Every structure is written in C-alpha cells, then in structure tokens.
XYZ file of C-alpha atoms in Angstrom:
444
model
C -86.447 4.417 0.134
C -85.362 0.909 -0.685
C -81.545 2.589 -2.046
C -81.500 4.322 1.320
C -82.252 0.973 3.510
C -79.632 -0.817 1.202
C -77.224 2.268 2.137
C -77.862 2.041 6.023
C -77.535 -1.713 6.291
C -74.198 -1.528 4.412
C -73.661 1.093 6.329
C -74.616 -0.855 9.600
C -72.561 -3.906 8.725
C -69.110 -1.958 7.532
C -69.302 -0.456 10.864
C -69.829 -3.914 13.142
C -67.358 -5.911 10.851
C -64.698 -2.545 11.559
C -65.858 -3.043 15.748
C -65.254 -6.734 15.476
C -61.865 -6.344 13.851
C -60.943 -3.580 16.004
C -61.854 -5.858 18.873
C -59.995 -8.712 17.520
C -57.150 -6.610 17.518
C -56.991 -5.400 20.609
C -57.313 -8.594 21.896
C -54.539 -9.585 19.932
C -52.281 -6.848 21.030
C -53.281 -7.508 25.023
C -50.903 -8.755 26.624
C -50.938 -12.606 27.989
C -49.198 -14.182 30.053
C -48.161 -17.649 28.695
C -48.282 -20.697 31.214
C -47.212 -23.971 29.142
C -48.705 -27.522 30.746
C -46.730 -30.654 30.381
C -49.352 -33.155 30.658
C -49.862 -36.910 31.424
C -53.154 -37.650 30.271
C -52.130 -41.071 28.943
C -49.890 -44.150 29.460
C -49.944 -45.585 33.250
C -50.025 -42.979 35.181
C -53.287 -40.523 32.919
C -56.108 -41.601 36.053
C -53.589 -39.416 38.496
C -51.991 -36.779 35.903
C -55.137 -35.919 34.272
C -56.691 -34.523 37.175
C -53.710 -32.133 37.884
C -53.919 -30.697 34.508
C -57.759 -30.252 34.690
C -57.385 -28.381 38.182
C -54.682 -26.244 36.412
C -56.041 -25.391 33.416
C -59.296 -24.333 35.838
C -58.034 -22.509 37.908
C -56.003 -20.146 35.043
C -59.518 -19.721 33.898
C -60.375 -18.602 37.311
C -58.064 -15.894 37.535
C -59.032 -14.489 33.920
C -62.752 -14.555 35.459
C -61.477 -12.536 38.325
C -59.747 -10.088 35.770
C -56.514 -11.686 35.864
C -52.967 -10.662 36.568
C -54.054 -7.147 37.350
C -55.531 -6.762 33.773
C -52.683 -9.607 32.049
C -54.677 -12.773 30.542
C -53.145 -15.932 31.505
C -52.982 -18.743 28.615
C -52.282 -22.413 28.845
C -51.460 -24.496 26.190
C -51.061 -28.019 26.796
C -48.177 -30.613 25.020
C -48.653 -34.229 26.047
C -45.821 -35.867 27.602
C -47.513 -39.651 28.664
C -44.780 -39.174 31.895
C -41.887 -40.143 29.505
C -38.642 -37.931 29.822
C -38.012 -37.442 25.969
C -41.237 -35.992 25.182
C -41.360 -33.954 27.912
C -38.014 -32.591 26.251
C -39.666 -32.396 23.394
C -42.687 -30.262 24.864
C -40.585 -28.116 26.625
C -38.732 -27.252 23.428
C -42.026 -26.928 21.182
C -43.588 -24.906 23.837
C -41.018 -22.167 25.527
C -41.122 -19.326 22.945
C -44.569 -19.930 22.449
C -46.961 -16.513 23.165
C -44.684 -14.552 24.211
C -42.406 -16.846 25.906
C -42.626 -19.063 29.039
C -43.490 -17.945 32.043
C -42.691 -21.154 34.187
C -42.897 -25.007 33.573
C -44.436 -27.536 35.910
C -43.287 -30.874 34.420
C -44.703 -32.905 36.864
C -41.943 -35.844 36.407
C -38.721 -35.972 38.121
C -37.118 -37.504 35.432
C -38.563 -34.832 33.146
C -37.461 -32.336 35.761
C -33.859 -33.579 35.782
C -33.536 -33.794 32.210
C -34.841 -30.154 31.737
C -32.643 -28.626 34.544
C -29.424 -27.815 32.455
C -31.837 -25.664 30.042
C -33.489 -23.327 32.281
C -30.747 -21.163 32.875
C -29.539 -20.878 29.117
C -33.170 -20.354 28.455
C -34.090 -17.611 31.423
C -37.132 -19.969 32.520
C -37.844 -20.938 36.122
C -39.594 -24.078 36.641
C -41.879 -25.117 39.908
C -41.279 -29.028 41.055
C -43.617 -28.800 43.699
C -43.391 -32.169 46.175
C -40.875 -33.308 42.757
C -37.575 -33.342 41.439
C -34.262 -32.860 43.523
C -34.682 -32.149 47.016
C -31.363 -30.596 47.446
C -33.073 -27.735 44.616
C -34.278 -25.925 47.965
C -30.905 -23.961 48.121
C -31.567 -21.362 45.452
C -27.893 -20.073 45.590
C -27.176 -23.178 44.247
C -30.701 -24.051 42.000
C -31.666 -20.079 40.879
C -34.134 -21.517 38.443
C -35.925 -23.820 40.300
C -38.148 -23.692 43.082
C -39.731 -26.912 45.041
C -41.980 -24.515 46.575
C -44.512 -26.180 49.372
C -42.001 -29.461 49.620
C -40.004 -31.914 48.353
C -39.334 -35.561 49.044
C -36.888 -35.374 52.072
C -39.448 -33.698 53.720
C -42.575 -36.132 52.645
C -40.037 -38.376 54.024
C -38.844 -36.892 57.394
C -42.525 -36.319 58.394
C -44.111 -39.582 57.548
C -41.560 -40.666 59.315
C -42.444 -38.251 62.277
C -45.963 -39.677 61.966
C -45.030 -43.384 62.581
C -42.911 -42.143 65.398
C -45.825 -40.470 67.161
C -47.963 -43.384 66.732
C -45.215 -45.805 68.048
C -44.486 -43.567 71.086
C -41.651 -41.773 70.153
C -38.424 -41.853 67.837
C -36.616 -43.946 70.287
C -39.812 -46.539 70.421
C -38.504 -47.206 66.635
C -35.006 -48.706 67.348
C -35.242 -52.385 66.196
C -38.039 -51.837 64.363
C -37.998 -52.684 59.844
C -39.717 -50.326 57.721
C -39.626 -51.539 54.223
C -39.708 -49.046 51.345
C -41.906 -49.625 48.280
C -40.537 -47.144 45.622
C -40.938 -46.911 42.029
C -37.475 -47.778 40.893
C -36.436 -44.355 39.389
C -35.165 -40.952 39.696
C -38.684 -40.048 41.155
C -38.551 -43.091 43.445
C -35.022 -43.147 44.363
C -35.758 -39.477 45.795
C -37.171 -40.397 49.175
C -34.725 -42.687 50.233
C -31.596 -40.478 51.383
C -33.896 -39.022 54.432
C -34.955 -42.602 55.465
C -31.679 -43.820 55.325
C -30.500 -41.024 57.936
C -33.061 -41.692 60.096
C -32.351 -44.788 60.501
C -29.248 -43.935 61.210
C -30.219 -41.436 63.647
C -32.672 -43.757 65.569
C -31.740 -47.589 64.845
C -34.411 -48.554 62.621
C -33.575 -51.344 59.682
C -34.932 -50.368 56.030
C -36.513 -52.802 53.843
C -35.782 -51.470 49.829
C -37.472 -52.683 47.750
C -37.851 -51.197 44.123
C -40.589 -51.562 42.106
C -39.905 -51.779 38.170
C -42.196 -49.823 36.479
C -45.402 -49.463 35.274
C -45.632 -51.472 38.648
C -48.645 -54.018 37.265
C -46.733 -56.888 38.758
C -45.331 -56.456 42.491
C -46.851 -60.023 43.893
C -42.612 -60.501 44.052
C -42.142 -57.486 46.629
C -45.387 -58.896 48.376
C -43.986 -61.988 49.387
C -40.708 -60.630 50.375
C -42.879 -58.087 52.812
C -44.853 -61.515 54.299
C -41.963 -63.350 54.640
C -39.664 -60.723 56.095
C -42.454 -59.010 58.157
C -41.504 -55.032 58.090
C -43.281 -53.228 60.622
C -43.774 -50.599 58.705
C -44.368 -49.511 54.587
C -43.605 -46.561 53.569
C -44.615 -46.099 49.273
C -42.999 -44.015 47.210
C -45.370 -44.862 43.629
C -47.241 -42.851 41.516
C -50.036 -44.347 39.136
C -50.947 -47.589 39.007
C -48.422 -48.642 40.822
C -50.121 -47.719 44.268
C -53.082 -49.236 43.621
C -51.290 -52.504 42.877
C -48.964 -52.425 45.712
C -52.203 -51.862 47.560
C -54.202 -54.641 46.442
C -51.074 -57.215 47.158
C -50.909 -55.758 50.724
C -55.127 -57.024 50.883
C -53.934 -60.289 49.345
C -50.906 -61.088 51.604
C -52.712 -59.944 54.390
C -50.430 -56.669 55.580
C -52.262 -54.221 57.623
C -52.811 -51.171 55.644
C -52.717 -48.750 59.354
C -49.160 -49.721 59.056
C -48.596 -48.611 55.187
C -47.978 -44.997 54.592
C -47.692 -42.885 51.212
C -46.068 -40.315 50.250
C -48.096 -37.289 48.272
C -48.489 -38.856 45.074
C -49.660 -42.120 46.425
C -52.434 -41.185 48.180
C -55.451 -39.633 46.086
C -58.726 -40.939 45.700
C -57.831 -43.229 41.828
C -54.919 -45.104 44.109
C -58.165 -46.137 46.317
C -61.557 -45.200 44.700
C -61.785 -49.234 43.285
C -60.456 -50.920 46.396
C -62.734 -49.129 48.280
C -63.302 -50.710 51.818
C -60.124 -53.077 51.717
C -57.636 -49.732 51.750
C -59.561 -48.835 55.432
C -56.711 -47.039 57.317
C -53.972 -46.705 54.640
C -52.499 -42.957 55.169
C -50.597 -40.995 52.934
C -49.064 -37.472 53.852
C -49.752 -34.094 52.143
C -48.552 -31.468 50.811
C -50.808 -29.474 53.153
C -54.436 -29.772 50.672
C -55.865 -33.129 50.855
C -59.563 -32.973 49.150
C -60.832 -29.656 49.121
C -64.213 -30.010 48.069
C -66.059 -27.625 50.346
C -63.355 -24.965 49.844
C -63.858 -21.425 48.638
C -61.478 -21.661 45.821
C -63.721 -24.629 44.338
C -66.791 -22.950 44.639
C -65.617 -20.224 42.682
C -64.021 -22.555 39.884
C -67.807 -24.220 39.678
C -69.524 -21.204 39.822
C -67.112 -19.105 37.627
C -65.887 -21.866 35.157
C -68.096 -25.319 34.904
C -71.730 -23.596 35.570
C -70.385 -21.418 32.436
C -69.355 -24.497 30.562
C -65.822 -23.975 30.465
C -64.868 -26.944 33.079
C -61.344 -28.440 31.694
C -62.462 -32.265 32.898
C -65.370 -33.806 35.009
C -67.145 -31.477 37.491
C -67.502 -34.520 39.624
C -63.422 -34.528 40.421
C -63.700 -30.512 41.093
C -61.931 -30.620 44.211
C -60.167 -33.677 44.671
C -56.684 -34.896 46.121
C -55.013 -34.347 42.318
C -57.511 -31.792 41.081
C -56.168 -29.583 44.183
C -52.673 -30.180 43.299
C -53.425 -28.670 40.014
C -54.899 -26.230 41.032
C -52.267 -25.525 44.062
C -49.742 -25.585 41.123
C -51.556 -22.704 38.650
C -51.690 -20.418 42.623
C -48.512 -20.472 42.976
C -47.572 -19.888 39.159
C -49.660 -16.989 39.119
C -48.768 -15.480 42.694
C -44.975 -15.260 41.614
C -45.970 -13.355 38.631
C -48.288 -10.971 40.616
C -45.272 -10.262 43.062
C -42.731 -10.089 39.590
C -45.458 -7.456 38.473
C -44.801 -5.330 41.851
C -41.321 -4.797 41.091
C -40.994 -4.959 37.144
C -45.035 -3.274 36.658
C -47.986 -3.631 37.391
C -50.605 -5.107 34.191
C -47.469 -5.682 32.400
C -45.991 -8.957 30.909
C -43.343 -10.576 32.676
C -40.536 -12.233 31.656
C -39.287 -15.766 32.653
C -36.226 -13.983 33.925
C -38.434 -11.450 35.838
C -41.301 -14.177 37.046
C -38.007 -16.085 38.695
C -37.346 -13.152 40.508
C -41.215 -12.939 41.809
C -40.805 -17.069 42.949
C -37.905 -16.146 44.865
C -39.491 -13.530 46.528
C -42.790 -14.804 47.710
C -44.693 -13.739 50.610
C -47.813 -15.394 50.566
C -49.713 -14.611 53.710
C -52.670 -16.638 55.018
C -54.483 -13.151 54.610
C -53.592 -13.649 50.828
C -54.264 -17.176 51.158
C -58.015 -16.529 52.625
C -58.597 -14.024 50.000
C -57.669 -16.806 47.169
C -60.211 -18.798 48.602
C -57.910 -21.303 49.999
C -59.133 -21.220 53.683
C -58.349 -24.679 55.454
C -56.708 -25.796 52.329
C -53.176 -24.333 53.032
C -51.124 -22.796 55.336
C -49.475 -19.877 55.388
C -46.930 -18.237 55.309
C -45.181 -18.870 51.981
C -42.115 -17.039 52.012
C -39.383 -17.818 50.014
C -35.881 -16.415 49.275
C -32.056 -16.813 47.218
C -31.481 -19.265 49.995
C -34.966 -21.211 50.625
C -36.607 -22.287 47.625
C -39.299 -24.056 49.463
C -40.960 -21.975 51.489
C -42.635 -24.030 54.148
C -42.063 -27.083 55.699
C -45.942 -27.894 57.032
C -46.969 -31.108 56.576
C -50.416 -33.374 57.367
C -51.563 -36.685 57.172
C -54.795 -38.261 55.422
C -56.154 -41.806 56.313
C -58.819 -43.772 53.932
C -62.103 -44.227 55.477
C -63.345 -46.695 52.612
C -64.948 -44.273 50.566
C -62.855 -40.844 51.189
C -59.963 -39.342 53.162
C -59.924 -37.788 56.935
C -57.520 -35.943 58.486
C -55.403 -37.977 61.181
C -52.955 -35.742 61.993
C -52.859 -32.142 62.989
C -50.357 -30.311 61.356
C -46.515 -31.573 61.186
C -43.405 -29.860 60.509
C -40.550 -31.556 59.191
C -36.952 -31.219 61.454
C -35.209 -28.942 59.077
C -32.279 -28.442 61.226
C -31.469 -32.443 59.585
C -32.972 -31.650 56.324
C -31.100 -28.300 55.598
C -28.003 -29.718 56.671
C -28.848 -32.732 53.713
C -29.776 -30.149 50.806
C -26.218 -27.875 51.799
C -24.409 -31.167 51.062
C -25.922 -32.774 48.540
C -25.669 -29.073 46.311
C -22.592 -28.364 47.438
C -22.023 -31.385 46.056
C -23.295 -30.760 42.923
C -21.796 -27.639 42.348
C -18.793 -28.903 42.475
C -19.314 -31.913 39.924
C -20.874 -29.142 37.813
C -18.856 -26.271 38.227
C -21.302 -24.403 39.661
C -20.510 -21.071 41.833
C -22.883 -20.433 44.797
C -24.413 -17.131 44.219
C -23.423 -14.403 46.904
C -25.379 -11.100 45.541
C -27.252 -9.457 48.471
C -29.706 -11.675 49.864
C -28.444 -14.898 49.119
C-alpha cells in the first residue's frame, strides 16, 4: 500500500510539473505585443513624468484584464531616460528589438523626439508625440513615422490664444496689447513660439520672450522683467519644476495669475498641489482630458488593476491631469494596433511597419470612445490619415480653484485654415533641407 501511494504521488507530481511546463510554454509561445516606455521618473522633471508612466503602464494592464488585443498580450518594459536626450537614445536602442520588436515609442521629450526621428524609418518603428515634438510632423506625407495624434504645440498655442481673445472681447480687442512668453529655453520650449509670433502678426499684439534656462529653479530674473515691463498677458511654455517656480515668482511680484495661461504640460495638479490657494485662477489648456477621476476608464483601472494589487504607482494619483495623459497615451497605442490587426489579422502580432499603418488609419469614434470608458474625457472623432497625422484639433481650458481644476471653457477648436498652412511650410521646408520626397501613393 505504502509502494502504491509513493507510485501515485510521483505519479501526481510528474503530471502537474508536465501541466506547469506545458503552461509555461504556451505562454511563452503567445504572442505579445511589445510597448517599450521611455520614462522620466527622476531628475527635475520625475513629480510630472512619473505619473504618465504609471497611467501607462495601468492602463496596458487594463487591456490584458479585458483580454487584450483580441487575444495578443500587451508588455511594457520600462528604460529610464531622467528627460535627457542621450539616454533616451540609448533606451530606444536597448529597447527596439526587444520581445518581438517595437510596436511604437512615446518618448515624451521633444528633444528625445528630435533626436530619434532620423531612426524610425531605417528601423520600421512609428512613434506617438502626442501634444510633443515638431508640429509641422502633422503632414504624414512628409513625417510617415510619426504621428502627433490629439495635438501639438501650434495648436496649444493658437487656442490659448483663442481663449485670451474671448475673454478680452475679441481678436481685434488684442491689438496693442504685450503677452510675454515664459518658455523653457529648448527644442520643447522653442516649439510654441512660431504660432504666437503669427498671431501677432495677424492681430497687432507685441510678444514678450523670455526663455527660461533650465531646470528653471531660478527665474526671479524673468520676474522682474514681467513687473517692470507689465505684459498683459503670460503665456508658459515649462514642464517640471519650472512651472511651479515661474508660478511662485508671479505670487511674489504680484502678477495676476487670471492673466497667466499654460500650455498642457504646465498645468497638472504637482505644478500647483504646494502653492495651493496662491495659483487661484491660473489656467492652462488641454489636450481635451483634464482630471478624470470620476471617469469610467479609471474605475475600471481601480477595480481591475490596484484592488488586485497590480497598481504601477499611488492609487491616490489614479486619475489625475498626468496620470490621464498616460493613460490617453497607452489608448491610443493600443487602438492603432487593434485597427493594424483589422487589415494585417486579427489576434495576430503586428509589426512596427504594420502598427504605422493602423496610426494612420484611425477612426476612433466617440461610440468607441464610450465603450473605452472614456466618456467626458475625450472627444471624438479621431480620424487620422497619409495627410493628417493629428487627428483632431479640440481643445479646452482648466482654471485652478486652490485645491483642483474646473473647466472654464467649453470646447475650442484651433483655426486650422492658419495652422495647416504653417505645418505645409515648415515640412516642405524640411524636405527639402533633407531630401525628403512627399509621398503621393493613393491616399496621401
């Protein structure tokens, strides 16, 4: 008897060690679908980059919870890049033959973004700058592999812009007028300015540059220009802690903060959290999401991710400015490779060639959109082509209440009968300094 119990637990084991392996296997052998993350969770700017990466990394996890790409895993592996341009080189190389390969990179840095440009096409991986990067990368005939999808700077600029218009009474109520410009003096700052500097030309305002070296610890310089000068306006174009300084020398000097406006990454709750009631009436505009803490898609990453302990970062950011941005980011990653899957098939692994070919063709419907769970977070539609590598122009503006963000504007759309007529020039431009031959297959 004791020779036959011996017999069946061997017998027991053998077979659970050969179901485990055979498991393990299979798992190996599934297919995945590889989503790298370029992350900035040190240096200056880790209180606004972390949160982006958390919201991404949760809302991959999300998907594979809902059974992912039709049945295809996604997997994110993260390479630090601390927002510096040579280690986000660095990353990209470690990380784009990785799993399978690349399925799209999200550097989050313009200067990262530039840098990595002349790759993607040797390489046969798209990359997403969304509200990054060159604006003039909306004309896909000219920019194949990469897609500023939901907005880019020229048109952060043109409708804060818009905003301070309605406000004032009108674009003609701004001739006269001085709006400085508080930008962080590189790539990623210089960005905004071309669409300022047309506007004023269209509508005889004066602008005020004034670049900001940085980290951007010490602006008290750029503070006393603004009081001695007296700008109407302030537009910011800073990212880190940059914003939080320039707002804290605005308290000091005594500027109005109803009159300073951010763009998208200078206006989340770390530029304000520790200021607190002194930011009252600062605004910043969005790239649609502001907070989305009561939204559907976060109550599915709590319920389907942190209750089951697999939260990336804090549960008590689920849902914030940057945390949505994230998780905006990891949407539209995935939704390019669900419409690549229609065309190349479906449950399969796709191809950074192929997932370009799904970004280009988006048609995200606020159907889709509802179904996500990103009701009253965006709008739709999303529709992108060879030509448009945006795919919607709607704007809206946030406003500090002290202690959070409201709404104070109803939805804006940038004028992209002047912005269109910007990106055709500026790559046309660049084609020609690069050689570069504007595609003409059907559909572009």
């Amino acid at each position: 008897m004791r020779l036959r119990q011996l017999a069946l637990s061997a017998v027991v084991a053998v077979a659970a060690l050969t179901s485990a392996l055979t498991t393990s296997l299979a798992m190996a052998q599934a297919p995945v679908q590889f989503f790298p993350s370029l992350t900035g969770r040190t240096g200056a700017v880790a209180p606004n980059a972390a949160p982006f990466a958390n919201g991404y990394a949760d809302y991959m996890k999300l998907v594979n919870a809902r059974g992912g790409i039709n049945g295809v895993q996604t997997l994110v592996e993260e390479c630090e890049t601390a927002y510096a341009t040579d280690r986000g080189v660095e990353c990209y190389e470690r990380l784009k033959a990785r799993h399978g390969g690349a399925t799209v990179f999200q550097p989050l840095s313009t200067g990262i973004t530039f840098a990595l440009m002349p790759r993607l096409a040797v390489d046969k991986i798209p990359m997403i700058t969304s509200g990054y990067g060159r604006s003039d990368t909306a004309d896909g005939a000219i920019f194949p592999w990469v897609f500023p999808l939901l907005g880019h700077y020229w048109i952060a600029g043109d409708v804060v812009l818009q905003h301070i218009a309605n406000r004032s009474g009108g674009w003609d109520r701004l001739r006269g007028k001085t709006i400085a410009v508080v930008y962080h003096d590189s790539p990623f700052g210089r960005e905004v300015l071309p669409i300022i500097n047309r506007r004023a030309e269209m509508h005889g305002f004066t602008v005020l540059a004034l670049p900001v070296p940085p980290p951007g610890v010490e602006q008290r310089a750029i503070w006393l220009q603004i009081r001695q000068q007296r700008p109407d306006f302030v537009i910011m174009q800073t990212w880190g802690v940059m914003t939080a300084t320039a707002i804290r020398q605005a308290v000091a000097t005594g500027f109005p903060r109803d009159r300073m406006f951010g763009t998208w990454w200078s206006g989340a709750e770390p530029d304000l959290r520790d200021i607190g009631a002194d930011a009252r009436g600062y605004s910043a505009v969005m790239m649609q999401h502001g907070q989305a803490r009561d939204s559907e898609v976060v109550r599915q990453i709590l319920a389907q991710v942190h209750d089951r302990g697999q939260g990336t970062g804090p549960r008590a950011e689920v849902g914030d400015v940057l945390y949505m941005r994230g998780v905006v980011g990891a949407m539209l990653a995935v939704e390019g490779v669900f419409r690549a899957q229609e065309r190349f098939g479906r449950g399969r692994h796709v191809t950074g060639e192929q997932a370009r070919w799904g970004y280009e063709n988006l048609n995200i419907t606020q159907a889709r959109l509802d179904q996500l769970g990103f009701a009253g977070v965006l709008r739709g539609p999303i529709v992108t082509s060879c030509r448009n590598h945006v795919g919607t122009a709607m704007m809206r503006i946030h406003t500090w209440n002290g202690s959070g963000f409201d709404w104070s504007s109803d939805w804006l759309q940038a004028d992209m009968n002047v912005i269109n007529r910007m990106v055709t020039a500026s790559a046309e431009s660049f084609a020609r300094d690069n050689n570069i031959t504007r595609r003409t297959e059907p559909g572009c």
